Short mmCIF file of C-alpha atoms and ligand atoms in Angstrom, two decimals:
data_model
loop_
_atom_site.label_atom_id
_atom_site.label_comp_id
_atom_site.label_asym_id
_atom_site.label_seq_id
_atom_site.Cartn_x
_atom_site.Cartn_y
_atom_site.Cartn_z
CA UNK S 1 0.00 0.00 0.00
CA UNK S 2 1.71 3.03 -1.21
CA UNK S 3 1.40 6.19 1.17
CA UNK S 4 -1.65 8.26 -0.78
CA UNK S 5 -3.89 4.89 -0.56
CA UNK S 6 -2.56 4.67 3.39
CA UNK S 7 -4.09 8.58 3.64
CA UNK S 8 -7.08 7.54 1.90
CA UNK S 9 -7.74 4.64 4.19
CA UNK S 10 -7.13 6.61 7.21
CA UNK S 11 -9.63 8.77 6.16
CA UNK S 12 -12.10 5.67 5.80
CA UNK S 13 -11.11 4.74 9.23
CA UNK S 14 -11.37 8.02 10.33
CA UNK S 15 -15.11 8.22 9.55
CA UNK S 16 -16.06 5.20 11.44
CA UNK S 17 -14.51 6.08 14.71
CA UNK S 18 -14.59 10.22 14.52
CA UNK S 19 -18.53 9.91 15.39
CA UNK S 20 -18.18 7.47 18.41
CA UNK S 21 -15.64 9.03 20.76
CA UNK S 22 -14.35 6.74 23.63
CA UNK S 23 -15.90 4.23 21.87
CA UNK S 24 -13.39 0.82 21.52
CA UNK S 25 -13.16 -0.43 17.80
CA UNK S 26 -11.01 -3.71 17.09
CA UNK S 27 -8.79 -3.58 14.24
CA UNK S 28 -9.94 -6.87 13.22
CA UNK S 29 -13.64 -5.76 12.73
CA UNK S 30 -12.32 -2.47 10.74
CA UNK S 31 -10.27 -4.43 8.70
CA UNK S 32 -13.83 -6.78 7.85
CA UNK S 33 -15.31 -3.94 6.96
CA UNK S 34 -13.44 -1.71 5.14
CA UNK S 35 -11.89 -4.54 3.19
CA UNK S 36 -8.79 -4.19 4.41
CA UNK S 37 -5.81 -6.08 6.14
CA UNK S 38 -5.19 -5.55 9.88
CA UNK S 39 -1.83 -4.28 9.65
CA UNK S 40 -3.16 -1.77 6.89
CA UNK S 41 -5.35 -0.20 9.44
CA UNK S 42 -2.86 0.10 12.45
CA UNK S 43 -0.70 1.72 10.16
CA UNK S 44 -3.29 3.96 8.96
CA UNK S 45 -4.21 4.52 12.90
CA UNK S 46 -0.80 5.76 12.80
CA UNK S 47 -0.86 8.10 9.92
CA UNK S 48 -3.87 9.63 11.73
CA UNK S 49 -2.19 10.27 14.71
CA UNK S 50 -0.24 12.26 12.91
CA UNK S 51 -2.14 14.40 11.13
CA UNK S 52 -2.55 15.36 15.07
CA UNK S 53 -5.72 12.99 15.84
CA UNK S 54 -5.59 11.95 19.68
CA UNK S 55 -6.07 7.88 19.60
CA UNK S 56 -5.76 5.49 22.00
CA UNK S 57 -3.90 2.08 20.03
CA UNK S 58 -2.96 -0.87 20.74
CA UNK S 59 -2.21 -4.20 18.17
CA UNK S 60 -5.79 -5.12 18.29
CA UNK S 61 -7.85 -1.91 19.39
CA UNK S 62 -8.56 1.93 18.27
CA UNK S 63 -10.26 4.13 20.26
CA UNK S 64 -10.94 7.56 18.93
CA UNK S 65 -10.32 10.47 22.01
CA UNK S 66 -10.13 13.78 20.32
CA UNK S 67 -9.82 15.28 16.66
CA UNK S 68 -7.19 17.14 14.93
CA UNK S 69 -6.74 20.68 14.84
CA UNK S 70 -7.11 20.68 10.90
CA UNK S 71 -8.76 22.13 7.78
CA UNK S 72 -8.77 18.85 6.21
CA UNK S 73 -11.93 18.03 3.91
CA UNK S 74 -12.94 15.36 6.53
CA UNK S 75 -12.80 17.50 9.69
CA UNK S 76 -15.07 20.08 7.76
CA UNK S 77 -17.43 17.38 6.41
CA UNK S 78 -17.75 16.17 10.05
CA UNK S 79 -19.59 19.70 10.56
CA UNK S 80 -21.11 20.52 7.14
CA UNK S 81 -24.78 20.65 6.73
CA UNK S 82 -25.15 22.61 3.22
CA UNK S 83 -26.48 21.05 -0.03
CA UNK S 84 -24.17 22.45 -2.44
CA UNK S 85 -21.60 24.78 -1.02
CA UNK S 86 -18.44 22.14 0.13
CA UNK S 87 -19.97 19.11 -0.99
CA UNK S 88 -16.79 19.04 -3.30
CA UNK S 89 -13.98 19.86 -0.90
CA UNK S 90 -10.54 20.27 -1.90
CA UNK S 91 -8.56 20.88 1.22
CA UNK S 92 -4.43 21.28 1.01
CA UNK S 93 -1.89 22.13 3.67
CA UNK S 94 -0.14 24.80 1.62
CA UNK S 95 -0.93 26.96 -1.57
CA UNK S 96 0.04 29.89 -3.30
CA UNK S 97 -3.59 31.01 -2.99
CA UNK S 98 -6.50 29.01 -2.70
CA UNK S 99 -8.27 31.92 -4.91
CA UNK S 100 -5.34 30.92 -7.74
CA UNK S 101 -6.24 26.84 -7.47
CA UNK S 102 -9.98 27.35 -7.55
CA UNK S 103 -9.82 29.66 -10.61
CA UNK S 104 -7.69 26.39 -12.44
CA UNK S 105 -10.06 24.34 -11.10
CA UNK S 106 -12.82 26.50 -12.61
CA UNK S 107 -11.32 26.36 -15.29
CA UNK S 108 -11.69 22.76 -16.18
CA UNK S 109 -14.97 22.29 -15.21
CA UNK S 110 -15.15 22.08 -11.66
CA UNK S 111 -18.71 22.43 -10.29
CA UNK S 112 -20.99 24.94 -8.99
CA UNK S 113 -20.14 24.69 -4.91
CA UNK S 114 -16.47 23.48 -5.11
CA UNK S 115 -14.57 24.68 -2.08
CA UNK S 116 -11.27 25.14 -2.16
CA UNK S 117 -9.74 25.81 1.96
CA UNK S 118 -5.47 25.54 2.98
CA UNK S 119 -4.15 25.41 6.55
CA UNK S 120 -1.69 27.88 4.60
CA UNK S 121 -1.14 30.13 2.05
CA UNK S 122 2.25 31.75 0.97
CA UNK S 123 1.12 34.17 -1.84
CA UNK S 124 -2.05 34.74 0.04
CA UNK S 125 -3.75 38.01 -2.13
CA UNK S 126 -5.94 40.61 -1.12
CA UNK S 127 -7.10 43.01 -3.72
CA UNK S 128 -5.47 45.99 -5.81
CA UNK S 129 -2.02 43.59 -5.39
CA UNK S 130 -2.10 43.51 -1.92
CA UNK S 131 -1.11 40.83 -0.08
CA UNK S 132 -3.16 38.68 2.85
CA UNK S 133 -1.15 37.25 5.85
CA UNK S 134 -1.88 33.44 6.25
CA UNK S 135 0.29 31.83 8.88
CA UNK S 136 -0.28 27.60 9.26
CA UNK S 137 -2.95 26.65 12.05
CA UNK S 138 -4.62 29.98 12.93
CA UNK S 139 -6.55 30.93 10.19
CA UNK S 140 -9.29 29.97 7.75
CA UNK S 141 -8.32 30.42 3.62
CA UNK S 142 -10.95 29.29 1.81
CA UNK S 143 -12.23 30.12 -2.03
CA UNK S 144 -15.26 28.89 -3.77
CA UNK S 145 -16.17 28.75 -7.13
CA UNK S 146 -19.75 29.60 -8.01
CA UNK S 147 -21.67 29.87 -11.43
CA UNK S 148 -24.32 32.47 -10.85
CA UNK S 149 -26.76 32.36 -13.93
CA UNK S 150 -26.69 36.65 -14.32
CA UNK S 151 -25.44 39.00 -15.81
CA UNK S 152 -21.40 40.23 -14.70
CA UNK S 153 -22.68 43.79 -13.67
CA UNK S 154 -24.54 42.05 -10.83
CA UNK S 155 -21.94 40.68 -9.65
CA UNK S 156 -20.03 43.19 -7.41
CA UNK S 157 -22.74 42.17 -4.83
CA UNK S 158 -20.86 39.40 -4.17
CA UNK S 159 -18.38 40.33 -2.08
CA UNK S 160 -20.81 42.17 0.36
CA UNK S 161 -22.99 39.20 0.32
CA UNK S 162 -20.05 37.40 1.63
CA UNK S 163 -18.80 39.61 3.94
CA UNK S 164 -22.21 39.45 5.48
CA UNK S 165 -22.08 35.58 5.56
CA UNK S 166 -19.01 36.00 7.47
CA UNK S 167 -20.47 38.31 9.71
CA UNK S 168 -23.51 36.20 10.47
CA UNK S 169 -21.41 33.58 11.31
CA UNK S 170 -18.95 35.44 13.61
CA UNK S 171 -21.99 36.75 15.32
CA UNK S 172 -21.95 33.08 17.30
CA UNK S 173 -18.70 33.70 18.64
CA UNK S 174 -18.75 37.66 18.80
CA UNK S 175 -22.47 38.54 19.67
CA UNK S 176 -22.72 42.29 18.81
CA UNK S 177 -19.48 43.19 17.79
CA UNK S 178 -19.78 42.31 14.22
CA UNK S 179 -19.11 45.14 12.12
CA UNK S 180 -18.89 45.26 8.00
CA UNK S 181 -16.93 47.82 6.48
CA UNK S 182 -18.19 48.18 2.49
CA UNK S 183 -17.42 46.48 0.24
CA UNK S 184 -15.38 43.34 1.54
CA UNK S 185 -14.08 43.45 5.46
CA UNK S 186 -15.28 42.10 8.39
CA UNK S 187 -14.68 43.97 10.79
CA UNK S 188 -14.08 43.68 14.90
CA UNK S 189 -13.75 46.64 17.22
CA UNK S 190 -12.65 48.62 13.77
CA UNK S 191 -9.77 45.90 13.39
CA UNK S 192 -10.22 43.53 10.63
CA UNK S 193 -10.80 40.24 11.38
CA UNK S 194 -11.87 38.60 7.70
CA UNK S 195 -11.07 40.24 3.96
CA UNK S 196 -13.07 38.67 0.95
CA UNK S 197 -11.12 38.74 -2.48
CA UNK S 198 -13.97 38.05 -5.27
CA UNK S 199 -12.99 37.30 -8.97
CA UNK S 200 -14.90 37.38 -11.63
CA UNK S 201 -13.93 35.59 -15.22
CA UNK S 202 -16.69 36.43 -17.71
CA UNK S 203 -16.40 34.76 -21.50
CA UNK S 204 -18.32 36.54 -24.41
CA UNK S 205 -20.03 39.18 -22.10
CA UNK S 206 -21.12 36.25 -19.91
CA UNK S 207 -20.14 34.88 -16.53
CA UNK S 208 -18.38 32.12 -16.91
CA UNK S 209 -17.20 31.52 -13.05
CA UNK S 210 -16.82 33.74 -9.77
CA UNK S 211 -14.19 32.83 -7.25
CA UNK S 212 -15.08 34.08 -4.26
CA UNK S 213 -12.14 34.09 -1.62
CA UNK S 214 -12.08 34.68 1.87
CA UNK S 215 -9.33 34.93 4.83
CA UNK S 216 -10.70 34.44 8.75
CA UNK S 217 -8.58 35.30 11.29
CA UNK S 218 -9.41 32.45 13.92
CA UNK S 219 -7.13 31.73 16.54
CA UNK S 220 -4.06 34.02 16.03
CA UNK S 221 -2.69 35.99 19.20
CA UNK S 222 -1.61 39.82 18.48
CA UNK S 223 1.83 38.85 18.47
CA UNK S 224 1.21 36.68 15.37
CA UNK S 225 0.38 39.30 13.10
CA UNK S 226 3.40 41.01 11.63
CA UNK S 227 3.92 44.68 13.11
CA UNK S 228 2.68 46.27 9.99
CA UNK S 229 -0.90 44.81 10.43
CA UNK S 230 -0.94 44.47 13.95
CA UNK S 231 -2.07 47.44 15.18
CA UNK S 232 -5.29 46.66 12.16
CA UNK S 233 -5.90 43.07 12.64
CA UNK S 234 -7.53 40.64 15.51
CA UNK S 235 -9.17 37.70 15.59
CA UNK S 236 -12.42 35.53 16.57
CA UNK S 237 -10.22 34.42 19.44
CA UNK S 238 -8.72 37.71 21.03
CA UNK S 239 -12.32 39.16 21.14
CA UNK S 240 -13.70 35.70 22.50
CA UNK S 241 -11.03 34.67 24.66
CA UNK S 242 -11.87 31.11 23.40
CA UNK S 243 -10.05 28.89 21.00
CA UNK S 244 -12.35 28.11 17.73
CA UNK S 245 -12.28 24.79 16.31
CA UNK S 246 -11.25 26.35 12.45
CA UNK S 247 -13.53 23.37 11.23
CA UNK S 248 -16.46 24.33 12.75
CA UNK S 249 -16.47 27.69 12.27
CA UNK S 250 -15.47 26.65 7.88
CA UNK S 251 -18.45 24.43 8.13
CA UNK S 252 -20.65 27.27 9.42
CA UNK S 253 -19.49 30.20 7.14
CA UNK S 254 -20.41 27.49 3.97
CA UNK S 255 -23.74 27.37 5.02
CA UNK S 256 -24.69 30.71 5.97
CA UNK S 257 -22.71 31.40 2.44
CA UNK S 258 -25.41 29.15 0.48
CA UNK S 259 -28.39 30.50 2.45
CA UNK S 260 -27.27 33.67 1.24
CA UNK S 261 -26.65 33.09 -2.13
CA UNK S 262 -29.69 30.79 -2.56
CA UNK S 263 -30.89 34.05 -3.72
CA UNK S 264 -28.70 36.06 -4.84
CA UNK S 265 -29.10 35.37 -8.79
CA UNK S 266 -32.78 36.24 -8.97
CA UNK S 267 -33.16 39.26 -6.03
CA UNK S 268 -29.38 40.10 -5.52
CA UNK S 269 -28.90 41.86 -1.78
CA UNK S 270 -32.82 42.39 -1.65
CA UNK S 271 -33.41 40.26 0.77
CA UNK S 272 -30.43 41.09 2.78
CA UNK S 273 -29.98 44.88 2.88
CA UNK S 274 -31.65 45.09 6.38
CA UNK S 275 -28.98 42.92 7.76
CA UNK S 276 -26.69 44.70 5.98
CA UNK S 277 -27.37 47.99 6.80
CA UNK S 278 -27.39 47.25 10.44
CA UNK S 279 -23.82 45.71 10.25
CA UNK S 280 -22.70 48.66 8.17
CA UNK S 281 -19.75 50.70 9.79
CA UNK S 282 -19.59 53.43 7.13
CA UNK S 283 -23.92 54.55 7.02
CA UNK S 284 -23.86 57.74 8.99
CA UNK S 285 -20.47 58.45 8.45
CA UNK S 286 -18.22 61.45 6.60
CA UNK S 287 -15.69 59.05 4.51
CA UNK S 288 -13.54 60.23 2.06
CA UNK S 289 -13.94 57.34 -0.98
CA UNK S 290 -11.04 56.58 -3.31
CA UNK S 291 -12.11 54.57 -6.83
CA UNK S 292 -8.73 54.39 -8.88
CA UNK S 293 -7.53 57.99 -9.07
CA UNK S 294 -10.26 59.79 -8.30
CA UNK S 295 -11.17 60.51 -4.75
CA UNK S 296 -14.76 62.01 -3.57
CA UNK S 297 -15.66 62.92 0.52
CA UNK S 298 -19.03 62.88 1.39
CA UNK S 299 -21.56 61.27 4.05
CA UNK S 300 -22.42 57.56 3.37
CA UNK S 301 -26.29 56.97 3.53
CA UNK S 302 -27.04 53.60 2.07
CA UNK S 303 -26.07 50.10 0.68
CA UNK S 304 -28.22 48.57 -2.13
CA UNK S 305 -29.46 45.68 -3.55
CA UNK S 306 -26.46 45.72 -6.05
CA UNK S 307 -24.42 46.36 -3.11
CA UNK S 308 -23.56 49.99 -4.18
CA UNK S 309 -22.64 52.33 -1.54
CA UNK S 310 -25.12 55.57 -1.89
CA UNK S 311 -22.66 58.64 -0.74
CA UNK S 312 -24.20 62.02 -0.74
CA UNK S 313 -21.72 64.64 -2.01
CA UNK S 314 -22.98 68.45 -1.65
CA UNK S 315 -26.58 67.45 -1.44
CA UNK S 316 -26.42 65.21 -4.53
CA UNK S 317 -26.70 61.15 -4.56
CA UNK S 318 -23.37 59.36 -6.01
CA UNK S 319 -23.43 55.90 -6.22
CA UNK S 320 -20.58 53.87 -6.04
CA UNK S 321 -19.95 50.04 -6.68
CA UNK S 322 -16.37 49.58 -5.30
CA UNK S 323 -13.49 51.25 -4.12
CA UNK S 324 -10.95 51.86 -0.67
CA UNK S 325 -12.98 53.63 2.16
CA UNK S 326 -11.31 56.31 4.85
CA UNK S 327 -13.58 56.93 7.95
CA UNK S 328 -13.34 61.21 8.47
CA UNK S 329 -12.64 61.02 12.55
CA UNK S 330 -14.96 62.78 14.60
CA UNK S 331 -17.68 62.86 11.53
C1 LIG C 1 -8.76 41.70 1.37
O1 LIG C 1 -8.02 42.51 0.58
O2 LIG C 1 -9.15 41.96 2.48
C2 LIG C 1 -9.05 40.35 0.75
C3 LIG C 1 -8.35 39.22 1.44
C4 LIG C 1 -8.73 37.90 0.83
C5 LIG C 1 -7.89 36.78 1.35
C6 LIG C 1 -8.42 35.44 0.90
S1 LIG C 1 -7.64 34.11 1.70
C7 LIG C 1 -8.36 32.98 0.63
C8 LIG C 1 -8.31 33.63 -0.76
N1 LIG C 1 -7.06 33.33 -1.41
C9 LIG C 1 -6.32 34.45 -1.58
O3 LIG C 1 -5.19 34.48 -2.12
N2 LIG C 1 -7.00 35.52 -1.12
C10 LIG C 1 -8.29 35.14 -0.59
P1 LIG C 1 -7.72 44.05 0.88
O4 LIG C 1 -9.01 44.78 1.14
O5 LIG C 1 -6.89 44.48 -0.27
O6 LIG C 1 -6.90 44.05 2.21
C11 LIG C 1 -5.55 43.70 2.23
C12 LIG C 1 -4.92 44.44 3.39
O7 LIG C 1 -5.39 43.90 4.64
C13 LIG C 1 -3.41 44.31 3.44
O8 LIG C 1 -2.80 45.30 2.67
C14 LIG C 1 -3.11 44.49 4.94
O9 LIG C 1 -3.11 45.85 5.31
C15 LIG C 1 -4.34 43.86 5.60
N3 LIG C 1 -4.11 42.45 5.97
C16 LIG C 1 -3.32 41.52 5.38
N4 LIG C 1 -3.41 40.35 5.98
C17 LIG C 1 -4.29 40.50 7.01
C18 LIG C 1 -4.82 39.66 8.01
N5 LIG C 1 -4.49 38.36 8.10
N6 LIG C 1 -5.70 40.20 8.89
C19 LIG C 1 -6.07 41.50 8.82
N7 LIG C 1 -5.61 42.35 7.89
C20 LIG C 1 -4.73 41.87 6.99
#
């Protein structure tokens, strides 16, 4: 047995004994039933301990204790609830950019729902160039490909769509803190805890796939951010005081993601703006709004339903559909 069909059958074992906890499996009896030969599944016992899975083993017995601190396409499974969003789960340990790997994947056919997540990235991207710190074990990096049936100018939606999934699902772990600063952060006592990356490849005026990419700050500590972010970034941790189980917290962002986008191709934001609106850090506020080279100040008023920002300059209504957002202090 060659060491990608060992991983493969310690995921099979895996899903027998990840649901029972405590409970005593003989190797013998695993072997029966996954077709397998004893030694095969000690030694895939092994692998599994480690990939960081707590198990009790012995020659003749597994017993499952506690899972893995992972991103791995089982450990999400184990949570996932959502009809099409992750039911194809690619999970890796390190990438470039997950957003990069989904867009190949795209590319060559990959379907509607395909979830791309890495315990790392080293060319992690934000937009406009920028770059998106993801250290091993802390974080969540996670893209997914989607194949909305409308037209590309609806799409700029997306990304506050998603930032509001991400929101909805902080909310669990950060009840009232949850903040979303138009068009793509999530934001945490004004320090950004998640940044969504969406990327749109059209063909013949059409869409022809979305990648929608987003970075979750989980479990780092403030000393784990690199001094030029730190004073900007937390995470779900720092404001909890709890260590997340990544997993969990993938598996829940998925399917507040689908409930969201269930309807996003017929009514776009429509059904969402209330939501949105109350998460919104900017409505109320002076900003001062930079799209490319031009810059315009002016009080932000409203979000809608393509996800516009509605910014009244000198009395007059401008609305805008992306762009880098300064908060005016004291406005
Ligand atoms: C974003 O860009 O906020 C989008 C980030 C998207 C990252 C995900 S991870 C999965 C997928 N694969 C990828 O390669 N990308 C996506 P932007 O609005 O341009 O913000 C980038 C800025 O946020 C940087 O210039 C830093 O100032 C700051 N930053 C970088 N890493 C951060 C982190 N981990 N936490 C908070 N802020 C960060």
């Amino acid at each position: 047995m060659n060491q990608a069909e060992l991983e493969q059958l310690a995921d099979e074992v895996l899903s027998f004994i990840r649901k029972k906890r405590k409970q005593i499996f003989a190797i013998s009896t695993l072997a029966k039933k996954l077709k397998s030969e004893s030694s095969d599944i000690y030694k895939a016992a092994k692998v599994l301990k480690s990939w960081g899975y707590v198990i009790k083993l012995s020659k003749s017995e597994i017993t499952f204790r506690q899972a893995a601190d992972t991103l791995s396409a089982t450990e999400i499974n184990y949570y996932l609830k959502t009809k099409i969003i992750g039911q194809n789960l690619v999970s890796f340990h390190s990438l470039k950019s997950t957003n990069d790997i989904a867009s190949q994947m795209a590319a060559t056919g990959a379907a509607e729902g395909t979830v791309i997540t890495a315990e790392k990235q080293t060319l992690g991207r934000g937009r406009l160039g920028r770059s998106w710190h993801s250290p091993e074990k802390v974080g969540a990096y996670i893209s997914i490909i989607i194949t909305p049936k409308m037209s590309p100018e609806k799409a700029p939606g997306l990304s506050v769509m998603t930032a509001l999934a991400a929101a909805e699902t902080f909310e669990k772990y950060c009840p009232g803190k949850v903040r979303i600063k138009w068009p793509n952060d999530v934001l945490i006592g004004n320090r950004k805890v998640a940044g969504v990356l969406t990327e749109l490849y059209t063909k013949n005026n059409k869409i022809d796939y979305v990648i929608v990419g987003i970075g979750i700050n989980i479990n780092q500590k403030q000393t784990d951010f690199p001094q030029t972010i730190r004073k900007l970034a937390t995470s779900l941790r720092q404001v909890s005081g709890k260590k997340i189980n990544r997993a969990e917290l993938t598996a829940e962002f998925l399917q507040h993601f689908e409930k969201e986008y269930k309807s996003y191709p017929k009514s776009q934001l429509g059904g969402s703006l209330k939501r949105i609106r109350a998460y919104s850090s900017l409505l109320g506020q002076t900003i001062i709004l930079k799209t490319g080279d031009k810059s315009l100040t002016g009080q932000a008023i409203d979000i809608d339903k393509t996800g516009a920002l509605i910014v009244e300059v000198n009395g007059e209504k401008v609305t805008v559909s992306g762009g880098e957002v300064t908060v005016v202090k004291g406005s």
